[in-house]
Amino acid sequence: MEGINRALKDQKINKAWRTLESVSTDDVPSIFISYQRKDEEYAKDVSGYIVSKQLDVYFDLEDNDLKFSKQLNNPKGVTTSIQKGLNESDYMLVIISPDTYKSLWVPFEVGYAYDSMGDNLKLLRHKDIDKTSLPSYLKVKEMLNGTESLNRFLDSIRKKHLIYESLLEKGEKIKTFSSYYSNPLSKYLDNE
């Protein structure tokens, strides 16, 4: 079983597939991916990596309501779509890159989810960002500094939500995390 992108509006197909596999969407935690638009490729790779590890994501590129609101230049619709994605997610992963500081939406997303997500809000630092250069309000959140810390985070989610046990009960294989050198995210992340 792979994870899914919950931003896809064709959730009926996703939910039907999950039902056939005897796994409820409610049983699989979802991670909201927050990123600056210039980091789209990086965010897409991170999203794909998480989905391949049998967890769900909310990755906005597939959210048709959000796309439509942007096309209509409807900031209320954009805001509503983002809030819905955050409200339906269990975790938030903020991609911090050199371009993040130019984003208008990342601070909104972080501010909206800051209290409600609590310790479930994590930062994923691009290897080109100095650990000490973050704004003060982000320094109080846990920083994932590379592939190893990202893998530990994803593994902790799977353990917390008993995904291992439910997959094993169904005869599924548990996907293990790759080494740093074969990890598809090594072009963005250190091995920490």
PDB file of C-alpha atoms in Angstrom:
ATOM      1  CA  MET A   1       0.000   0.000   0.000  1.00  0.00           C
ATOM      2  CA  GLU A   2       1.337   3.408  -0.973  1.00  0.00           C
ATOM      3  CA  GLY A   3       0.221   6.632   0.631  1.00  0.00           C
ATOM      4  CA  ILE A   4      -1.963   9.058  -1.308  1.00  0.00           C
ATOM      5  CA  ASN A   5      -2.056  12.802  -1.940  1.00  0.00           C
ATOM      6  CA  ARG A   6      -5.213  13.932  -0.181  1.00  0.00           C
ATOM      7  CA  ALA A   7      -5.282  17.139  -2.216  1.00  0.00           C
ATOM      8  CA  LEU A   8      -6.553  15.052  -5.130  1.00  0.00           C
ATOM      9  CA  LYS A   9     -10.223  15.832  -5.441  1.00  0.00           C
ATOM     10  CA  ASP A  10     -11.008  12.383  -6.798  1.00  0.00           C
ATOM     11  CA  GLN A  11     -10.969  10.999  -3.269  1.00  0.00           C
ATOM     12  CA  LYS A  12     -13.800   8.576  -4.041  1.00  0.00           C
ATOM     13  CA  ILE A  13     -11.362   6.459  -6.046  1.00  0.00           C
ATOM     14  CA  ASN A  14      -8.717   6.694  -3.312  1.00  0.00           C
ATOM     15  CA  LYS A  15     -11.217   5.776  -0.587  1.00  0.00           C
ATOM     16  CA  ALA A  16     -12.630   2.901  -2.658  1.00  0.00           C
ATOM     17  CA  TRP A  17      -9.112   1.542  -3.207  1.00  0.00           C
ATOM     18  CA  ARG A  18      -8.381   1.836   0.505  1.00  0.00           C
ATOM     19  CA  THR A  19     -11.613  -0.023   1.280  1.00  0.00           C
ATOM     20  CA  LEU A  20     -10.567  -2.860  -1.025  1.00  0.00           C
ATOM     21  CA  GLU A  21      -7.274  -3.003   0.872  1.00  0.00           C
ATOM     22  CA  SER A  22      -9.175  -2.861   4.203  1.00  0.00           C
ATOM     23  CA  VAL A  23      -7.371   0.323   5.214  1.00  0.00           C
ATOM     24  CA  SER A  24      -9.362   3.404   6.162  1.00  0.00           C
ATOM     25  CA  THR A  25      -8.080   6.838   5.175  1.00  0.00           C
ATOM     26  CA  ASP A  26      -8.620   7.723   8.826  1.00  0.00           C
ATOM     27  CA  ASP A  27      -6.060   5.048   9.776  1.00  0.00           C
ATOM     28  CA  VAL A  28      -3.276   6.629   7.715  1.00  0.00           C
ATOM     29  CA  PRO A  29      -1.853   9.928   8.969  1.00  0.00           C
ATOM     30  CA  SER A  30      -1.454  12.834   6.559  1.00  0.00           C
ATOM     31  CA  ILE A  31       1.400  15.334   6.319  1.00  0.00           C
ATOM     32  CA  PHE A  32       0.745  18.839   4.947  1.00  0.00           C
ATOM     33  CA  ILE A  33       3.688  19.945   2.774  1.00  0.00           C
ATOM     34  CA  SER A  34       4.391  23.685   3.112  1.00  0.00           C
ATOM     35  CA  TYR A  35       6.825  25.178   0.605  1.00  0.00           C
ATOM     36  CA  GLN A  36       7.647  28.197  -1.527  1.00  0.00           C
ATOM     37  CA  ARG A  37       6.480  27.856  -5.141  1.00  0.00           C
ATOM     38  CA  LYS A  38      10.079  28.099  -6.445  1.00  0.00           C
ATOM     39  CA  ASP A  39      10.785  24.875  -4.517  1.00  0.00           C
ATOM     40  CA  GLU A  40       8.062  22.965  -6.347  1.00  0.00           C
ATOM     41  CA  GLU A  41      10.389  20.225  -7.657  1.00  0.00           C
ATOM     42  CA  TYR A  42      11.960  19.747  -4.215  1.00  0.00           C
ATOM     43  CA  ALA A  43       8.529  19.662  -2.543  1.00  0.00           C
ATOM     44  CA  LYS A  44       7.227  17.228  -5.149  1.00  0.00           C
ATOM     45  CA  ASP A  45      10.197  14.919  -4.492  1.00  0.00           C
ATOM     46  CA  VAL A  46       9.636  15.124  -0.723  1.00  0.00           C
ATOM     47  CA  SER A  47       5.913  14.451  -1.194  1.00  0.00           C
ATOM     48  CA  GLY A  48       6.596  11.448  -3.433  1.00  0.00           C
ATOM     49  CA  TYR A  49       9.138  10.116  -0.960  1.00  0.00           C
ATOM     50  CA  ILE A  50       6.655  10.327   1.918  1.00  0.00           C
ATOM     51  CA  VAL A  51       3.897   8.649  -0.122  1.00  0.00           C
ATOM     52  CA  SER A  52       6.317   5.853  -1.057  1.00  0.00           C
ATOM     53  CA  LYS A  53       6.785   5.286   2.690  1.00  0.00           C
ATOM     54  CA  GLN A  54       3.090   4.437   3.074  1.00  0.00           C
ATOM     55  CA  LEU A  55       1.986   7.772   4.550  1.00  0.00           C
ATOM     56  CA  ASP A  56      -0.464  10.298   3.079  1.00  0.00           C
ATOM     57  CA  VAL A  57       0.331  13.894   2.193  1.00  0.00           C
ATOM     58  CA  TYR A  58      -1.533  17.053   1.362  1.00  0.00           C
ATOM     59  CA  PHE A  59       0.484  18.473  -1.541  1.00  0.00           C
ATOM     60  CA  ASP A  60      -1.352  21.420  -3.058  1.00  0.00           C
ATOM     61  CA  LEU A  61      -0.388  20.929  -6.717  1.00  0.00           C
ATOM     62  CA  GLU A  62      -3.234  18.434  -7.042  1.00  0.00           C
ATOM     63  CA  ASP A  63      -5.850  20.578  -5.287  1.00  0.00           C
ATOM     64  CA  ASN A  64      -8.216  21.684  -8.059  1.00  0.00           C
ATOM     65  CA  ASP A  65     -10.139  24.062  -5.774  1.00  0.00           C
ATOM     66  CA  LEU A  66      -6.884  25.839  -4.965  1.00  0.00           C
ATOM     67  CA  LYS A  67      -5.869  25.994  -8.648  1.00  0.00           C
ATOM     68  CA  PHE A  68      -9.285  27.388  -9.590  1.00  0.00           C
ATOM     69  CA  SER A  69      -9.138  30.023  -6.841  1.00  0.00           C
ATOM     70  CA  LYS A  70      -5.685  31.120  -8.013  1.00  0.00           C
ATOM     71  CA  GLN A  71      -6.879  31.369 -11.627  1.00  0.00           C
ATOM     72  CA  LEU A  72      -9.798  33.549 -10.524  1.00  0.00           C
ATOM     73  CA  ASN A  73      -7.468  35.640  -8.353  1.00  0.00           C
ATOM     74  CA  ASN A  74      -9.637  34.704  -5.377  1.00  0.00           C
ATOM     75  CA  PRO A  75      -7.520  35.057  -2.201  1.00  0.00           C
ATOM     76  CA  LYS A  76     -10.429  33.907   0.017  1.00  0.00           C
ATOM     77  CA  GLY A  77     -10.706  30.674  -1.976  1.00  0.00           C
ATOM     78  CA  VAL A  78      -6.932  30.128  -1.794  1.00  0.00           C
ATOM     79  CA  THR A  79      -6.969  30.716   1.962  1.00  0.00           C
ATOM     80  CA  THR A  80      -9.946  28.383   2.450  1.00  0.00           C
ATOM     81  CA  SER A  81      -8.250  25.603   0.447  1.00  0.00           C
ATOM     82  CA  ILE A  82      -5.037  25.924   2.464  1.00  0.00           C
ATOM     83  CA  GLN A  83      -6.944  25.923   5.759  1.00  0.00           C
ATOM     84  CA  LYS A  84      -8.918  22.846   4.691  1.00  0.00           C
ATOM     85  CA  GLY A  85      -5.693  21.022   3.798  1.00  0.00           C
ATOM     86  CA  LEU A  86      -4.164  21.918   7.155  1.00  0.00           C
ATOM     87  CA  ASN A  87      -7.303  21.018   9.114  1.00  0.00           C
ATOM     88  CA  GLU A  88      -7.418  17.585   7.481  1.00  0.00           C
ATOM     89  CA  SER A  89      -3.715  16.886   8.134  1.00  0.00           C
ATOM     90  CA  ASP A  90      -2.173  15.339  11.228  1.00  0.00           C
ATOM     91  CA  TYR A  91       1.320  16.768  10.677  1.00  0.00           C
ATOM     92  CA  MET A  92       2.939  19.677   8.883  1.00  0.00           C
ATOM     93  CA  LEU A  93       6.340  19.604   7.198  1.00  0.00           C
ATOM     94  CA  VAL A  94       7.700  23.045   6.301  1.00  0.00           C
ATOM     95  CA  ILE A  95      10.373  22.935   3.620  1.00  0.00           C
ATOM     96  CA  ILE A  96      12.996  25.543   4.485  1.00  0.00           C
ATOM     97  CA  SER A  97      15.177  26.549   1.529  1.00  0.00           C
ATOM     98  CA  PRO A  98      16.911  29.728   0.387  1.00  0.00           C
ATOM     99  CA  ASP A  99      13.653  30.675  -1.391  1.00  0.00           C
ATOM    100  CA  THR A 100      11.361  30.111   1.619  1.00  0.00           C
ATOM    101  CA  TYR A 101      12.108  33.574   2.987  1.00  0.00           C
ATOM    102  CA  LYS A 102      10.519  35.100  -0.156  1.00  0.00           C
ATOM    103  CA  SER A 103       7.231  33.255   0.328  1.00  0.00           C
ATOM    104  CA  LEU A 104       4.032  35.061   1.244  1.00  0.00           C
ATOM    105  CA  TRP A 105       2.085  31.861   1.922  1.00  0.00           C
ATOM    106  CA  VAL A 106       4.513  29.782   4.033  1.00  0.00           C
ATOM    107  CA  PRO A 107       4.311  32.239   6.976  1.00  0.00           C
ATOM    108  CA  PHE A 108       0.498  32.181   6.697  1.00  0.00           C
ATOM    109  CA  GLU A 109       0.441  28.361   6.729  1.00  0.00           C
ATOM    110  CA  VAL A 110       2.852  28.182   9.671  1.00  0.00           C
ATOM    111  CA  GLY A 111       0.920  30.847  11.587  1.00  0.00           C
ATOM    112  CA  TYR A 112      -2.398  29.118  10.976  1.00  0.00           C
ATOM    113  CA  ALA A 113      -1.098  25.721  12.123  1.00  0.00           C
ATOM    114  CA  TYR A 114       1.436  26.837  14.743  1.00  0.00           C
ATOM    115  CA  ASP A 115      -0.654  26.164  17.848  1.00  0.00           C
ATOM    116  CA  SER A 116      -2.987  23.463  16.545  1.00  0.00           C
ATOM    117  CA  MET A 117      -0.160  21.291  15.183  1.00  0.00           C
ATOM    118  CA  GLY A 118       2.067  21.761  18.223  1.00  0.00           C
ATOM    119  CA  ASP A 119       4.929  19.253  18.105  1.00  0.00           C
ATOM    120  CA  ASN A 120       3.531  17.812  14.866  1.00  0.00           C
ATOM    121  CA  LEU A 121       4.871  20.838  12.979  1.00  0.00           C
ATOM    122  CA  LYS A 122       8.397  20.068  11.741  1.00  0.00           C
ATOM    123  CA  LEU A 123      10.893  21.972   9.616  1.00  0.00           C
ATOM    124  CA  LEU A 124      12.883  20.277   6.840  1.00  0.00           C
ATOM    125  CA  ARG A 125      16.102  22.207   6.257  1.00  0.00           C
ATOM    126  CA  HIS A 126      17.620  22.289   2.778  1.00  0.00           C
ATOM    127  CA  LYS A 127      21.355  21.636   2.950  1.00  0.00           C
ATOM    128  CA  ASP A 128      22.058  25.168   1.634  1.00  0.00           C
ATOM    129  CA  ILE A 129      20.438  26.791   4.697  1.00  0.00           C
ATOM    130  CA  ASP A 130      22.495  27.609   7.774  1.00  0.00           C
ATOM    131  CA  LYS A 131      20.851  26.108  10.863  1.00  0.00           C
ATOM    132  CA  THR A 132      21.165  29.404  12.733  1.00  0.00           C
ATOM    133  CA  SER A 133      19.575  31.623  10.062  1.00  0.00           C
ATOM    134  CA  LEU A 134      15.937  30.836  10.856  1.00  0.00           C
ATOM    135  CA  PRO A 135      13.504  33.460  12.114  1.00  0.00           C
ATOM    136  CA  SER A 136      12.983  33.229  15.882  1.00  0.00           C
ATOM    137  CA  TYR A 137       9.416  31.903  15.645  1.00  0.00           C
ATOM    138  CA  LEU A 138      10.693  28.857  13.726  1.00  0.00           C
ATOM    139  CA  LYS A 139      13.635  28.139  16.017  1.00  0.00           C
ATOM    140  CA  VAL A 140      11.267  26.722  18.630  1.00  0.00           C
ATOM    141  CA  LYS A 141      10.073  23.974  16.262  1.00  0.00           C
ATOM    142  CA  GLU A 142      11.990  20.756  15.606  1.00  0.00           C
ATOM    143  CA  MET A 143      14.367  20.964  12.663  1.00  0.00           C
ATOM    144  CA  LEU A 144      14.918  17.930  10.467  1.00  0.00           C
ATOM    145  CA  ASN A 145      18.417  18.481   9.114  1.00  0.00           C
ATOM    146  CA  GLY A 146      18.705  15.727   6.534  1.00  0.00           C
ATOM    147  CA  THR A 147      17.654  12.327   5.294  1.00  0.00           C
ATOM    148  CA  GLU A 148      18.345  10.504   8.558  1.00  0.00           C
ATOM    149  CA  SER A 149      16.236  12.867  10.668  1.00  0.00           C
ATOM    150  CA  LEU A 150      13.457  12.839   8.038  1.00  0.00           C
ATOM    151  CA  ASN A 151      13.482   9.036   8.060  1.00  0.00           C
ATOM    152  CA  ARG A 152      13.324   8.967  11.875  1.00  0.00           C
ATOM    153  CA  PHE A 153      10.370  11.381  11.778  1.00  0.00           C
ATOM    154  CA  LEU A 154       8.472   9.290   9.206  1.00  0.00           C
ATOM    155  CA  ASP A 155       9.304   6.099  11.078  1.00  0.00           C
ATOM    156  CA  SER A 156       8.005   7.595  14.342  1.00  0.00           C
ATOM    157  CA  ILE A 157       4.708   8.489  12.641  1.00  0.00           C
ATOM    158  CA  ARG A 158       4.322   4.976  11.293  1.00  0.00           C
ATOM    159  CA  LYS A 159       5.040   3.489  14.724  1.00  0.00           C
ATOM    160  CA  LYS A 160       2.762   5.932  16.544  1.00  0.00           C
ATOM    161  CA  HIS A 161      -0.142   5.162  14.261  1.00  0.00           C
ATOM    162  CA  LEU A 162       0.528   1.411  14.316  1.00  0.00           C
ATOM    163  CA  ILE A 163       0.898   1.332  10.548  1.00  0.00           C
ATOM    164  CA  TYR A 164       3.472  -1.455  10.798  1.00  0.00           C
ATOM    165  CA  GLU A 165       1.061  -3.705  12.655  1.00  0.00           C
ATOM    166  CA  SER A 166      -1.901  -3.074  10.362  1.00  0.00           C
ATOM    167  CA  LEU A 167       0.216  -3.657   7.243  1.00  0.00           C
ATOM    168  CA  LEU A 168       1.718  -6.864   8.601  1.00  0.00           C
ATOM    169  CA  GLU A 169      -1.737  -8.139   9.549  1.00  0.00           C
ATOM    170  CA  LYS A 170      -2.786  -7.674   5.932  1.00  0.00           C
ATOM    171  CA  GLY A 171       0.324  -9.425   4.592  1.00  0.00           C
ATOM    172  CA  GLU A 172       1.829  -6.198   3.216  1.00  0.00           C
ATOM    173  CA  LYS A 173       5.555  -5.648   2.971  1.00  0.00           C
ATOM    174  CA  ILE A 174       7.021  -2.914   5.139  1.00  0.00           C
ATOM    175  CA  LYS A 175       8.941  -0.426   3.038  1.00  0.00           C
ATOM    176  CA  THR A 176      12.285   0.355   4.575  1.00  0.00           C
ATOM    177  CA  PHE A 177      14.123   3.614   4.251  1.00  0.00           C
ATOM    178  CA  SER A 178      16.975   3.826   1.782  1.00  0.00           C
ATOM    179  CA  SER A 179      20.527   4.793   2.620  1.00  0.00           C
ATOM    180  CA  TYR A 180      21.651   8.377   2.148  1.00  0.00           C
ATOM    181  CA  TYR A 181      23.559   7.618  -1.042  1.00  0.00           C
ATOM    182  CA  SER A 182      20.612   5.961  -2.760  1.00  0.00           C
ATOM    183  CA  ASN A 183      18.042   8.317  -1.237  1.00  0.00           C
ATOM    184  CA  PRO A 184      16.274  10.433  -3.890  1.00  0.00           C
ATOM    185  CA  LEU A 185      16.351  13.447  -1.537  1.00  0.00           C
ATOM    186  CA  SER A 186      20.144  13.500  -1.071  1.00  0.00           C
ATOM    187  CA  LYS A 187      20.424  16.309  -3.653  1.00  0.00           C
ATOM    188  CA  TYR A 188      18.465  18.533  -1.235  1.00  0.00           C
ATOM    189  CA  LEU A 189      19.318  17.206   2.223  1.00  0.00           C
ATOM    190  CA  ASP A 190      22.393  16.429   4.295  1.00  0.00           C
ATOM    191  CA  ASN A 191      22.876  13.013   5.878  1.00  0.00           C
ATOM    192  CA  GLU A 192      21.821  14.102   9.395  1.00  0.00           C
TER     193      GLU A 192
END
